[in-house]
Short mmCIF file of C-alpha atoms in Angstrom, two decimals:
data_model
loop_
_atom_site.label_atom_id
_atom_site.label_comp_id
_atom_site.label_asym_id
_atom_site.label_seq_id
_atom_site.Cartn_x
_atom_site.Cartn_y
_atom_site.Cartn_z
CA UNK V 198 -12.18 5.50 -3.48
CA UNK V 199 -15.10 7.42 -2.47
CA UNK V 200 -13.32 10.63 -2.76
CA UNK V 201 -10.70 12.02 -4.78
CA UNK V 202 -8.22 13.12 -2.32
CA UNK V 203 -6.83 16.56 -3.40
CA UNK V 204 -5.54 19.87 -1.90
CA UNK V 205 -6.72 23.07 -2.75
CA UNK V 206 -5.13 26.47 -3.18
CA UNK V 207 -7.88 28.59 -1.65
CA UNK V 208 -5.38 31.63 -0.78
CA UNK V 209 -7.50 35.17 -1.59
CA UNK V 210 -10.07 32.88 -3.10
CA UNK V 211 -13.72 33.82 -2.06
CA UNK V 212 -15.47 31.29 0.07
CA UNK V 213 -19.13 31.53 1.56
CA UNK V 214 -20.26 29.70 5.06
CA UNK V 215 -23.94 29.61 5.45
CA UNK V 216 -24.51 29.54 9.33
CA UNK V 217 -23.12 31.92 12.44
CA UNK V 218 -22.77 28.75 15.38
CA UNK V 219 -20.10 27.25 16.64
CA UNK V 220 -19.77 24.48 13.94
CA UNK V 221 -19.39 27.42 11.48
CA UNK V 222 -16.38 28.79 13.66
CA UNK V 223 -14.82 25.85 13.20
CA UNK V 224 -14.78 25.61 9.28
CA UNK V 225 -14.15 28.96 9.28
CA UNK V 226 -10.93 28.82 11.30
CA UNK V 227 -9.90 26.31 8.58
CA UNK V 228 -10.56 28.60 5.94
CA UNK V 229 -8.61 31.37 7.32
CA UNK V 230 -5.45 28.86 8.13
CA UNK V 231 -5.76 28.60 4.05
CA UNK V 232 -5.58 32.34 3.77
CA UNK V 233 -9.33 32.50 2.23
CA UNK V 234 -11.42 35.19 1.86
CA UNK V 235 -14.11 34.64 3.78
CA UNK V 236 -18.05 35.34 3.86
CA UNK V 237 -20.15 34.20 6.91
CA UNK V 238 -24.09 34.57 5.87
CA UNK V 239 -26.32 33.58 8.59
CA UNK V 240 -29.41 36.01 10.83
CA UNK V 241 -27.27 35.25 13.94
CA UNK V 242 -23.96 34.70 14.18
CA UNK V 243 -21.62 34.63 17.11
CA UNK V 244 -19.93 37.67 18.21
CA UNK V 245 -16.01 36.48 18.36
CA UNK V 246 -16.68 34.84 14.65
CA UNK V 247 -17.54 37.89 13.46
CA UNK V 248 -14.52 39.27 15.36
CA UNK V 249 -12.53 36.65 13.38
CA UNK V 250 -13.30 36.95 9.89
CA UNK V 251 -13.24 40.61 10.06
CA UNK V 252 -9.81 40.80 11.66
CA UNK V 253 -8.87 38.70 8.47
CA UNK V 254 -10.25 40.69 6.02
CA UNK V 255 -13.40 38.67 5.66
CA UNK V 256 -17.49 39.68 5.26
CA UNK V 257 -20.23 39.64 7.65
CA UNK V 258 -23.39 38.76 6.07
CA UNK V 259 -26.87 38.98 9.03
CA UNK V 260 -29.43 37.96 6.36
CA UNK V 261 -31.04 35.13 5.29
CA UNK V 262 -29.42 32.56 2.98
CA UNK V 263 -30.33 33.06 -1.18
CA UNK V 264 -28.77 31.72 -4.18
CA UNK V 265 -27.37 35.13 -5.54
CA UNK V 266 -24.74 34.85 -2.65
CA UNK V 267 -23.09 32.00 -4.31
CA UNK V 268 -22.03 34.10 -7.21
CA UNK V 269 -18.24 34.44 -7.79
CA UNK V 270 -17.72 31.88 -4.61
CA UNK V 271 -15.29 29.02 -4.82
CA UNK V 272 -16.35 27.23 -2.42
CA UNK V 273 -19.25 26.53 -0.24
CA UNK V 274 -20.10 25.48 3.44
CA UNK V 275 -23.31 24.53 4.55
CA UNK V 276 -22.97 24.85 8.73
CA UNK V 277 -26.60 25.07 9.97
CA UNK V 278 -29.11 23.11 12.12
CA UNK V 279 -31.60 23.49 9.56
CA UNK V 280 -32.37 20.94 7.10
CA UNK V 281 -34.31 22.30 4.22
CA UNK V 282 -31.69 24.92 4.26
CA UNK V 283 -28.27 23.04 3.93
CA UNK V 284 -30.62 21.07 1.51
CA UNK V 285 -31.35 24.31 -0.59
CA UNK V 286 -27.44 25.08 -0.62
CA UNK V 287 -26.51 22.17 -1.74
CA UNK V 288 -29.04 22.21 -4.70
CA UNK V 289 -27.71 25.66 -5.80
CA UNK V 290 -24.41 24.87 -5.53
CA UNK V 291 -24.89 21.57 -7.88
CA UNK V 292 -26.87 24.15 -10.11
CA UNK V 293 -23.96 26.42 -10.09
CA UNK V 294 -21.32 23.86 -10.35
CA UNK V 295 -19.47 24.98 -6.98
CA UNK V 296 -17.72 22.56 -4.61
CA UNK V 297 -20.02 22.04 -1.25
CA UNK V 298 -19.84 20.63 2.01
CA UNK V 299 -23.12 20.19 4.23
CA UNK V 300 -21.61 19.51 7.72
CA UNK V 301 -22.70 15.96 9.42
CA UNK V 302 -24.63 15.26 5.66
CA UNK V 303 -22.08 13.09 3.58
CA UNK V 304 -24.96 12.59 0.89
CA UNK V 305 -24.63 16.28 0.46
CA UNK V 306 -20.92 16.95 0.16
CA UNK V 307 -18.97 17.38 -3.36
CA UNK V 308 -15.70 17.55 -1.25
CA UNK V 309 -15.39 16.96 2.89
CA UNK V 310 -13.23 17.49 5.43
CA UNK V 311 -9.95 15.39 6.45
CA UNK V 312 -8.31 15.10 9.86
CA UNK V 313 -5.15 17.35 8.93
CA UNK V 314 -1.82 16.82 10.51
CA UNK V 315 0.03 20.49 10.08
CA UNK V 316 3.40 20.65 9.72
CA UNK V 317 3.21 23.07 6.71
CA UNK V 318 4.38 23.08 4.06
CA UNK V 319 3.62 19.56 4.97
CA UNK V 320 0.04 18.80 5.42
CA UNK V 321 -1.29 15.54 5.85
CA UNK V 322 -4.74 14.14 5.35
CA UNK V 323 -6.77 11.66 6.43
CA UNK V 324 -9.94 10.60 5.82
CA UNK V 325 -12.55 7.50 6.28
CA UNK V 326 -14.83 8.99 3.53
CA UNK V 327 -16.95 10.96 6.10
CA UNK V 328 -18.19 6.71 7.35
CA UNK V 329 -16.06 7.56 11.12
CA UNK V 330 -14.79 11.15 12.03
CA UNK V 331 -13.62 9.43 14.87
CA UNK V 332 -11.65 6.92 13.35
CA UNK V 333 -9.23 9.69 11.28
CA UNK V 334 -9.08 11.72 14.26
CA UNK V 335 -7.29 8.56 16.30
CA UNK V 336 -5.60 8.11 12.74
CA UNK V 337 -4.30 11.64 12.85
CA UNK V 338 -3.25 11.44 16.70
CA UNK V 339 -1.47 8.26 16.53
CA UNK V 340 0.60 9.86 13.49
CA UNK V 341 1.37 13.22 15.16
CA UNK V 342 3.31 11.31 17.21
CA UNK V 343 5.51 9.52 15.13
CA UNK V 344 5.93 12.69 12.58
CA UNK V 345 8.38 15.89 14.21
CA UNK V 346 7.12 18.97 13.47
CA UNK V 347 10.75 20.00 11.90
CA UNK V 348 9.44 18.12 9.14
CA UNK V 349 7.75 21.50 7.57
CA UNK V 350 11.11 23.27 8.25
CA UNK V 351 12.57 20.67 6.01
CA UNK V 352 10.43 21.14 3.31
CA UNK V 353 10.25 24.94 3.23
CA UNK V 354 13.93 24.38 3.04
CA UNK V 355 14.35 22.10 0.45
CA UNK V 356 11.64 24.62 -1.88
CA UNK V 357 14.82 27.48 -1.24
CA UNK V 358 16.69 25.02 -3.67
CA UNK V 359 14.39 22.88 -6.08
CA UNK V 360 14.86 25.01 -8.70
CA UNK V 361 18.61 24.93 -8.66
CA UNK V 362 18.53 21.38 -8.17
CA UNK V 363 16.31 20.76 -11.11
CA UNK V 364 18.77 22.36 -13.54
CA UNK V 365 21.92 20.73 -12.69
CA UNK V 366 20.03 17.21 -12.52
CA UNK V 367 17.57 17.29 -14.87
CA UNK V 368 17.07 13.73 -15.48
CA UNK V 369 14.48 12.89 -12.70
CA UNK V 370 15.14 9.50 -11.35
CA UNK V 371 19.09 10.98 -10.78
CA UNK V 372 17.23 13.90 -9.14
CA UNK V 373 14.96 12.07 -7.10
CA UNK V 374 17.70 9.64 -6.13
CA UNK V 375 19.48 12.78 -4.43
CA UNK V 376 16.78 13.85 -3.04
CA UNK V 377 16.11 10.75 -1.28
CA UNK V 378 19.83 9.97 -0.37
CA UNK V 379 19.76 13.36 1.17
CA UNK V 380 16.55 13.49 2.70
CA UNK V 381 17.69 10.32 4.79
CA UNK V 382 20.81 12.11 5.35
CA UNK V 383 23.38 14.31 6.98
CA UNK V 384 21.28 17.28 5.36
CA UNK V 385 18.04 16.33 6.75
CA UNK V 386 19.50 16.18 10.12
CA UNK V 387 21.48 19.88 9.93
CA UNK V 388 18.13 21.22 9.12
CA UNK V 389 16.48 19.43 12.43
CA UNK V 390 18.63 20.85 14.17
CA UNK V 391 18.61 24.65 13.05
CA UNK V 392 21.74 24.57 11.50
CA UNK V 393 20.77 26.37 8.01
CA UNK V 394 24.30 27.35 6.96
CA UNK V 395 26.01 23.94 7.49
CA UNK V 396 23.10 22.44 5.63
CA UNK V 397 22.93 24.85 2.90
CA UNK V 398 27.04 23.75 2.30
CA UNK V 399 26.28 20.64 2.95
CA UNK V 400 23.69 20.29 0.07
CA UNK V 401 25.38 22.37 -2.58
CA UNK V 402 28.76 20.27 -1.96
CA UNK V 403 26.76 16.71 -2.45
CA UNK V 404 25.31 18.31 -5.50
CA UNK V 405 28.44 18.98 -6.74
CA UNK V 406 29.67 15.91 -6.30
CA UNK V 407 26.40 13.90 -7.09
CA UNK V 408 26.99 10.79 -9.69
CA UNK V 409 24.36 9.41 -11.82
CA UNK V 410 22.40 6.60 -9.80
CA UNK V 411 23.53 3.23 -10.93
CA UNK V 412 20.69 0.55 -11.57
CA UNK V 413 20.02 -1.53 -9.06
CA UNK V 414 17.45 -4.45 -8.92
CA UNK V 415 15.51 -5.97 -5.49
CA UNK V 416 14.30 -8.93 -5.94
CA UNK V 417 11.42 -8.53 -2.75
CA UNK V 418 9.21 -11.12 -1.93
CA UNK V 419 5.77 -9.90 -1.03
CA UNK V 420 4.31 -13.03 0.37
CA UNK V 421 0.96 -15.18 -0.24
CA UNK V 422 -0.93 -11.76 -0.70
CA UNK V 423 -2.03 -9.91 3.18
CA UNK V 424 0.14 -6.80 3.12
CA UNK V 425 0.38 -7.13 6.02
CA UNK V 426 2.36 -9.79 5.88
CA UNK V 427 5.41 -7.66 4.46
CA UNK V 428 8.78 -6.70 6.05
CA UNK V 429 9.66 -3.16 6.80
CA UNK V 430 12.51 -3.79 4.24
CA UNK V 431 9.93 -4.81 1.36
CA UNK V 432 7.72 -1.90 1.79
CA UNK V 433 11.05 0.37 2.03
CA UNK V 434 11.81 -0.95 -1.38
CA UNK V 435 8.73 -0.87 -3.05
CA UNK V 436 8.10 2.39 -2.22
CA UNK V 437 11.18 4.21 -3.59
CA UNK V 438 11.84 1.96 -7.24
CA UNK V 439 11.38 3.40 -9.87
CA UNK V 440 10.07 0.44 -11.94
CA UNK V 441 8.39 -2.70 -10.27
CA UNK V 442 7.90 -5.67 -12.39
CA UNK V 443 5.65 -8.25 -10.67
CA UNK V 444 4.16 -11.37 -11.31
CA UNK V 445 0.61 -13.11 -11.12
CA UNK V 446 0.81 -14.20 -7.35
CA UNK V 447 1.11 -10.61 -6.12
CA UNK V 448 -2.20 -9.39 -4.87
CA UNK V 449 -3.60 -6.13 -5.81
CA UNK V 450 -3.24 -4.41 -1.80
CA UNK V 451 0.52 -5.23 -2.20
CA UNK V 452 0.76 -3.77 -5.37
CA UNK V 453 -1.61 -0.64 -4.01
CA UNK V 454 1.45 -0.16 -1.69
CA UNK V 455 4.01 0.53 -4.44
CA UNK V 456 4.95 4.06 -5.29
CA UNK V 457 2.22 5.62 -7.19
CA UNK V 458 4.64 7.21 -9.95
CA UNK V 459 6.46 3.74 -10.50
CA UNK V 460 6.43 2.07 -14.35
CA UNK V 461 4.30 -0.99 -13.50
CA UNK V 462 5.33 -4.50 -15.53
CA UNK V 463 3.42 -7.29 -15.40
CA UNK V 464 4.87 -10.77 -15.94
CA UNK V 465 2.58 -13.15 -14.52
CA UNK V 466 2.79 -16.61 -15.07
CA UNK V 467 0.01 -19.33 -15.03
CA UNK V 468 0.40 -22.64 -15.64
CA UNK V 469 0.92 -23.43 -19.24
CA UNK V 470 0.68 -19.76 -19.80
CA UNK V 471 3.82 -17.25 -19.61
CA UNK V 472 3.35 -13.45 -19.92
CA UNK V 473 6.88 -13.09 -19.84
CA UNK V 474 9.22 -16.06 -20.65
CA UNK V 475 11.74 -16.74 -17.46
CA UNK V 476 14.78 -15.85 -19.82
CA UNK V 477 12.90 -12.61 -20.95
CA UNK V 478 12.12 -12.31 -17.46
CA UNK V 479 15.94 -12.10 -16.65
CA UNK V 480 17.27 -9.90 -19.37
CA UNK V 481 14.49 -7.31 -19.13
CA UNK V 482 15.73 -7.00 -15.06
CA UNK V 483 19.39 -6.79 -16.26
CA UNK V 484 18.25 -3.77 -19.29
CA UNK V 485 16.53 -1.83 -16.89
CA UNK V 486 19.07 -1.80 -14.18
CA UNK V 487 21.72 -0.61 -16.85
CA UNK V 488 19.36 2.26 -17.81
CA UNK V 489 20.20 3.12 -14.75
CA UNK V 490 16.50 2.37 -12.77
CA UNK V 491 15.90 1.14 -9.67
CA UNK V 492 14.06 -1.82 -10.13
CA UNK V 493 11.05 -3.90 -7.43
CA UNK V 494 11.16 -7.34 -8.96
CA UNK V 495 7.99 -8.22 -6.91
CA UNK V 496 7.58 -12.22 -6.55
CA UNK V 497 4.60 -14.15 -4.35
CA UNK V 498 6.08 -15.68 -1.68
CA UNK V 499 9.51 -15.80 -1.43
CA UNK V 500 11.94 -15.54 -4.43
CA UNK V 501 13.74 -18.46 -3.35
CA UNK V 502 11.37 -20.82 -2.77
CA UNK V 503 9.84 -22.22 -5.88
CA UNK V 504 10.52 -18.65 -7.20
CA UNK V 505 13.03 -19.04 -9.40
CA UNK V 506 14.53 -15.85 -7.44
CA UNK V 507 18.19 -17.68 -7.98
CA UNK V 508 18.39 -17.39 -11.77
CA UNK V 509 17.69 -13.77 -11.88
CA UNK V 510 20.21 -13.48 -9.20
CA UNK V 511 22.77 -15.30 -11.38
CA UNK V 512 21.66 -13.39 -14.30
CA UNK V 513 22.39 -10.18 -12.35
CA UNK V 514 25.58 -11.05 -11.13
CA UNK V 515 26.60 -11.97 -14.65
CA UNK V 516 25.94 -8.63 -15.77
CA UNK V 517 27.72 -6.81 -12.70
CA UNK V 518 24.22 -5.63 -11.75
CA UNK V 519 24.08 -4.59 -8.03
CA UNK V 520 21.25 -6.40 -6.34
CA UNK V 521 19.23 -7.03 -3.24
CA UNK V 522 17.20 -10.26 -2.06
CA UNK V 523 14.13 -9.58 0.64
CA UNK V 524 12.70 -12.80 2.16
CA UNK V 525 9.19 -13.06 2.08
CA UNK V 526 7.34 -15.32 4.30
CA UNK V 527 6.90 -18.51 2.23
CA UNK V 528 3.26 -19.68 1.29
CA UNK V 529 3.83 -22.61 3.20
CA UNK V 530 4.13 -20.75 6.44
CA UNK V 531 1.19 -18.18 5.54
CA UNK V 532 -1.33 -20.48 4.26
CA UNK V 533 -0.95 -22.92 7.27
CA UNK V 534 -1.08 -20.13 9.68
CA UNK V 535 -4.07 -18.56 8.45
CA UNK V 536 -5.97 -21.80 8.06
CA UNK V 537 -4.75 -22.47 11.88
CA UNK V 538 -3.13 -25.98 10.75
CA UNK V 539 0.89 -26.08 12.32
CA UNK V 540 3.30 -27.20 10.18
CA UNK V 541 5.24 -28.81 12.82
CA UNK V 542 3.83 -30.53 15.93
CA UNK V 543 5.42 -32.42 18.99
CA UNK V 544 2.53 -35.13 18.87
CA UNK V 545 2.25 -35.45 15.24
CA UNK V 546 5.38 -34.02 12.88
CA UNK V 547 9.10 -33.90 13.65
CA UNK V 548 10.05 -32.26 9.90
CA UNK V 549 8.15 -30.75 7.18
CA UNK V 550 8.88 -31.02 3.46
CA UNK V 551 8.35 -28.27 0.35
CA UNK V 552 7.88 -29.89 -2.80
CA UNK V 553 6.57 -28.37 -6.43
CA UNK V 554 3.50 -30.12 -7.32
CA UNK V 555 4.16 -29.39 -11.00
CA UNK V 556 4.31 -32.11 -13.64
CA UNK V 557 6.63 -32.51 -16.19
CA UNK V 558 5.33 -33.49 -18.99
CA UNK V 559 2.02 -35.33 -17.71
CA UNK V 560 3.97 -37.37 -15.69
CA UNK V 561 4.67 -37.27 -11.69
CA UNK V 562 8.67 -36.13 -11.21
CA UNK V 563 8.83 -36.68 -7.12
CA UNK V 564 10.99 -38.65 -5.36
CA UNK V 565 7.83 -40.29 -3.95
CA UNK V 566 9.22 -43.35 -1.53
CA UNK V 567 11.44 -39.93 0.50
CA UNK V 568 7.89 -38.27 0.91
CA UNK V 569 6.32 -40.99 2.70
CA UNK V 570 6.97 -40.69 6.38
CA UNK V 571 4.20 -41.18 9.01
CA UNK V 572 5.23 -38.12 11.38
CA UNK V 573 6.42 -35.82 8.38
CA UNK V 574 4.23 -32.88 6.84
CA UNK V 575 4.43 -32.76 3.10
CA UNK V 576 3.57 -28.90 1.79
CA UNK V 577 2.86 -29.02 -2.36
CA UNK V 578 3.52 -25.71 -3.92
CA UNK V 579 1.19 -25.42 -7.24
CA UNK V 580 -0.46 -29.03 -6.72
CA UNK V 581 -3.76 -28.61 -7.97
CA UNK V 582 -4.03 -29.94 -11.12
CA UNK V 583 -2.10 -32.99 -10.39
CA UNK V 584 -3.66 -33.71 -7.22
CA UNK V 585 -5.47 -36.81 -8.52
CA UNK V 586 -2.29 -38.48 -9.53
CA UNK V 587 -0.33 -37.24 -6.76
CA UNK V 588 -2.63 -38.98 -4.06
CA UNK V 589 -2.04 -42.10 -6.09
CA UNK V 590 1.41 -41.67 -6.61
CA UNK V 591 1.62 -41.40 -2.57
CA UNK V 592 -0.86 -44.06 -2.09
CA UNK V 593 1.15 -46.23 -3.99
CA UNK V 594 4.28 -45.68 -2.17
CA UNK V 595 2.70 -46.66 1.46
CA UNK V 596 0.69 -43.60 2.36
CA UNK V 597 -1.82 -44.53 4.31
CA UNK V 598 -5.25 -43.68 2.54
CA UNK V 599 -6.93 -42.10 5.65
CA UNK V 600 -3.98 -39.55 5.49
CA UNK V 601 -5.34 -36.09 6.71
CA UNK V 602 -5.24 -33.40 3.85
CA UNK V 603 -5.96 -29.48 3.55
CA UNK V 604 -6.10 -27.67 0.05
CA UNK V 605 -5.89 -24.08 0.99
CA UNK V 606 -6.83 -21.75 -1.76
CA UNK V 607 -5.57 -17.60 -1.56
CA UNK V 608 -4.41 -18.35 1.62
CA UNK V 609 -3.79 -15.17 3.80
CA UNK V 610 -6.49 -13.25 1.89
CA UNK V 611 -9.99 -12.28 2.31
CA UNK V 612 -11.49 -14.87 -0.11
CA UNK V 613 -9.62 -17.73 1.46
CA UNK V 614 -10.92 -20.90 1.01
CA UNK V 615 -9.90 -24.72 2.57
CA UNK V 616 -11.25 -27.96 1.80
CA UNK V 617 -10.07 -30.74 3.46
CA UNK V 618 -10.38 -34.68 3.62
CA UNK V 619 -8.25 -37.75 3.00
CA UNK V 620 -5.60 -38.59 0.13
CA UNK V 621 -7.54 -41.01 -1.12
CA UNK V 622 -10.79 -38.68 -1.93
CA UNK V 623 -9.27 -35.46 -1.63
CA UNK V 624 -9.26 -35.16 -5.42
CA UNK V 625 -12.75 -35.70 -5.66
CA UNK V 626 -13.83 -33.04 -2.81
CA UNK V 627 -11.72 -30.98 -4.34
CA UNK V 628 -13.40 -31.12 -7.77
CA UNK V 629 -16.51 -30.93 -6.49
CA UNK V 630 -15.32 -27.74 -4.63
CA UNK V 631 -14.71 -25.76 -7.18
CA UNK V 632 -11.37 -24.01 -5.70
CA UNK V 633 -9.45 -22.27 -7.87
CA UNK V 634 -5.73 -21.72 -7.84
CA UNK V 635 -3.52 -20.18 -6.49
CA UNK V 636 -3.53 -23.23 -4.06
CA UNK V 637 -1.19 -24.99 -1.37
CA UNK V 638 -2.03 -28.35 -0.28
CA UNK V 639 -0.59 -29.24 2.94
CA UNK V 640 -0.72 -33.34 3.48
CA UNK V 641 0.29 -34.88 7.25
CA UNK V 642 -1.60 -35.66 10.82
CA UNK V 643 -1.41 -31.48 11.44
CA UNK V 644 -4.18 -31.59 9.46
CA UNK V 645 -6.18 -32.79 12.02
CA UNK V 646 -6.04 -29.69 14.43
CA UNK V 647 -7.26 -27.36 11.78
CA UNK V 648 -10.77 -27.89 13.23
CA UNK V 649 -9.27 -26.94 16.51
CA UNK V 650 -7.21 -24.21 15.35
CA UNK V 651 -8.46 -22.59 12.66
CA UNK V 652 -10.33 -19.65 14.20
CA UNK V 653 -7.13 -18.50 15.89
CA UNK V 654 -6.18 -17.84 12.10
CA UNK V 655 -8.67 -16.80 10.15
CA UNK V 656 -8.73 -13.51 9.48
#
């Protein structure tokens, strides 16, 4: 982040802008929304701003700008045509230590303006780091569409009875289970519709009759890593647990869009190299659940493919531990996408097989004579150190050796990377490549219409 997004309470606070035009007026009208105290310093300034701030209790100031004004001030505006001057505010308010904004200067800002969606108490912010203006403003219009301005008479509500919510559920993930239940609710709705007294009867009989949340644990998969790639459902999830334990095949972005308060737990696994031990894996879900948290167990892919997804399950259900499973879309189906090669194709594959490209113990494990089939595409999950003996192993039972073949490396995301060939040297081009894993190697005629394809996909 360029900028630390925070609100400030500016209410009776004094605040100088440095210019009398038009631009000014608009800052200032800001300002004054925040209940400021507000100082306008400039020779000339326009006759219904002065109107303004003095109708709000504010200070006209026809002079010329000089540091001595800043004293006291909590915050500065620099709204003039001139450059040396917004130039010389700036430079006194860094001397002074005061927050600034030079209008239209980025370089010269300490703090800048979002595009604020008002539904107060609710206030919403957006902002593209002062790089498009533009951009937040269709940001802010396409989301005052989609957000009812009752939404501020819900929250004004809801602040009558924090308090007394707070003391009869202390505990805070209990509380802001309730909150959320009735946020969602019958409550939220009474208040839409103006119907105070129902809703104020409403809320103090659910809080009466509130229970401790029981744990619960959603086992989400969060696909090969674009967020964009994840359901409604997921996100839904994600944001509201209170704990999200996620392993090494969930990308950064995804993990951006978990809730911000949530205890993060990393459990990656590598080849040859387990954070977390599976079996640890499964009795730390079942412990926190019976603490009573609302766990994200947040898997690449999807949990039930090559996830291991079903022996949490089955640990869960042996401990009575209410659960939830959210597909993810499959690396299979993301990689191949993205690198534009079909997985299935009238002209060249009827089927399509998932198989684990893991070894056990050094040695191939595959039924290999079932995954030889000239119109079949064969998709290897977490093939790439074995590839060498894999081709062989195919080779050897009647793959052709011209057999088209696409390693796709953090498929779906931005440093994406494909290398393909034939079965016979893929290992080689593949060495020489240097791709790294996470990988998916996708083996069939498909392959050939990734040429064809592929720009339809790429991102």
């Amino acid at each position: 982040m360029d900028y630390l997004p925070i609100f400030l309470k500016i209410s009776q606070q004094p605040c100088l802008v440095v210019g009398g035009g038009q631009v000014a007026k608009r800052k200032v009208t800001l300002l004054l929304k925040a209940h400021a105290k507000v100082t306008v310093l400039a020779p000339e300034i326009l006759s219904e701003l002065k109107t303004q701030v003095l109708a709000a209790g504010g200070q006209i100031l026809e002079c010329a700008y000089h540091a001595h004004y800043l004293a006291q001030q909590r915050l500065v505006i620099a709204a003039t045509d001139d450059e040396s001057l917004n130039q010389q505010v700036f430079n006194d308010c860094e001397l002074a230590n005061i927050p600034v904004n030079v209008v239209d200067a980025p370089a010269l800002c300490r703090f800048i303006f979002p595009s604020i969606i008002d539904r107060s108490p609710v206030v919403i912010a957006i902002s593209s780091s002062g790089q498009s203006p533009v951009l937040a403003r269709l940001l802010r219009t396409r989301l005052e569409s989609i957000i009812p301005a009752a939404y501020g008479q819900l929250a004004a509500f809801v602040g009558k009875f924090r308090l007394e919510v707070q003391r009869q559920l202390p505990d805070t993930p209990n509380r802001r289970a309730f909150w959320e239940k009735e946020l969602q609710g019958r409550f939220a709705e009474l208040v839409y519709n103006g119907r105070y007294d129902a809703a104020e009867q409403h809320l103090a009989q659910a809080l009466a009759t509130h229970q401790q949340h029981a744990g619960e644990v959603y086992l989400v998969g969060a696909g090969p890593g674009d967020p964009d790639l994840l359901t409604f459902k997921a996100l839904r999830l994600m944001q509201q647990a209170d704990v999200v334990v996620y392993d090494r095949l969930v990308s950064q972005p995804i993990l951006d869009l978990c809730r911000r308060d949530a205890d993060m737990i990393y459990v990656g696994k590598a080849r040859a190299s387990h954070a977390v031990p599976q079996e640890d894996i499964n009795q730390l879900l079942v412990r926190l659940a019976q603490e009573g948290k609302r766990v994200c167990r947040l898997k690449g892919g999807d949990p039930f493919i090559f996830g291991r997804g079903g022996e949490e399950i089955e640990e869960l259900a042996a401990a009575g531990i209410a659960f939830q499973v959210v597909p993810g879309i499959t690396a299979a189906s993301g990689c191949s996408a993205y690198a534009g090669i079909p997985l299935t194709h009238r002209d060249y594959a009827q089927s399509v097989r998932f198989v684990t490209g893991h070894l056990k113990d050094g040695t191939p494990n595959l039924p290999w004579s079932e995954l030889v089939h000239e119109r079949q595409t064969l998709v290897l999950y977490m093939g790439l150190v074995g590839l060498a003996e894999i081709a062989n192993q195919l080779i050897a039972n009647g793959m052709r050796p011209d057999m088209p073949v696409a390693l796709v490396s953090h498929g779906t995301r931005p440093n994406q990377q494909i290398v393909t060939g034939e079965i016979a040297t893929i290992a080689e081009k593949v060495q020489a490549s240097g791709i790294k894993a996470p990988t998916l190697t996708i083996i069939g005629d498909v392959v050939k219409l990734q040429d064809k394809l592929a720009w339809f996909g790429q991102k």
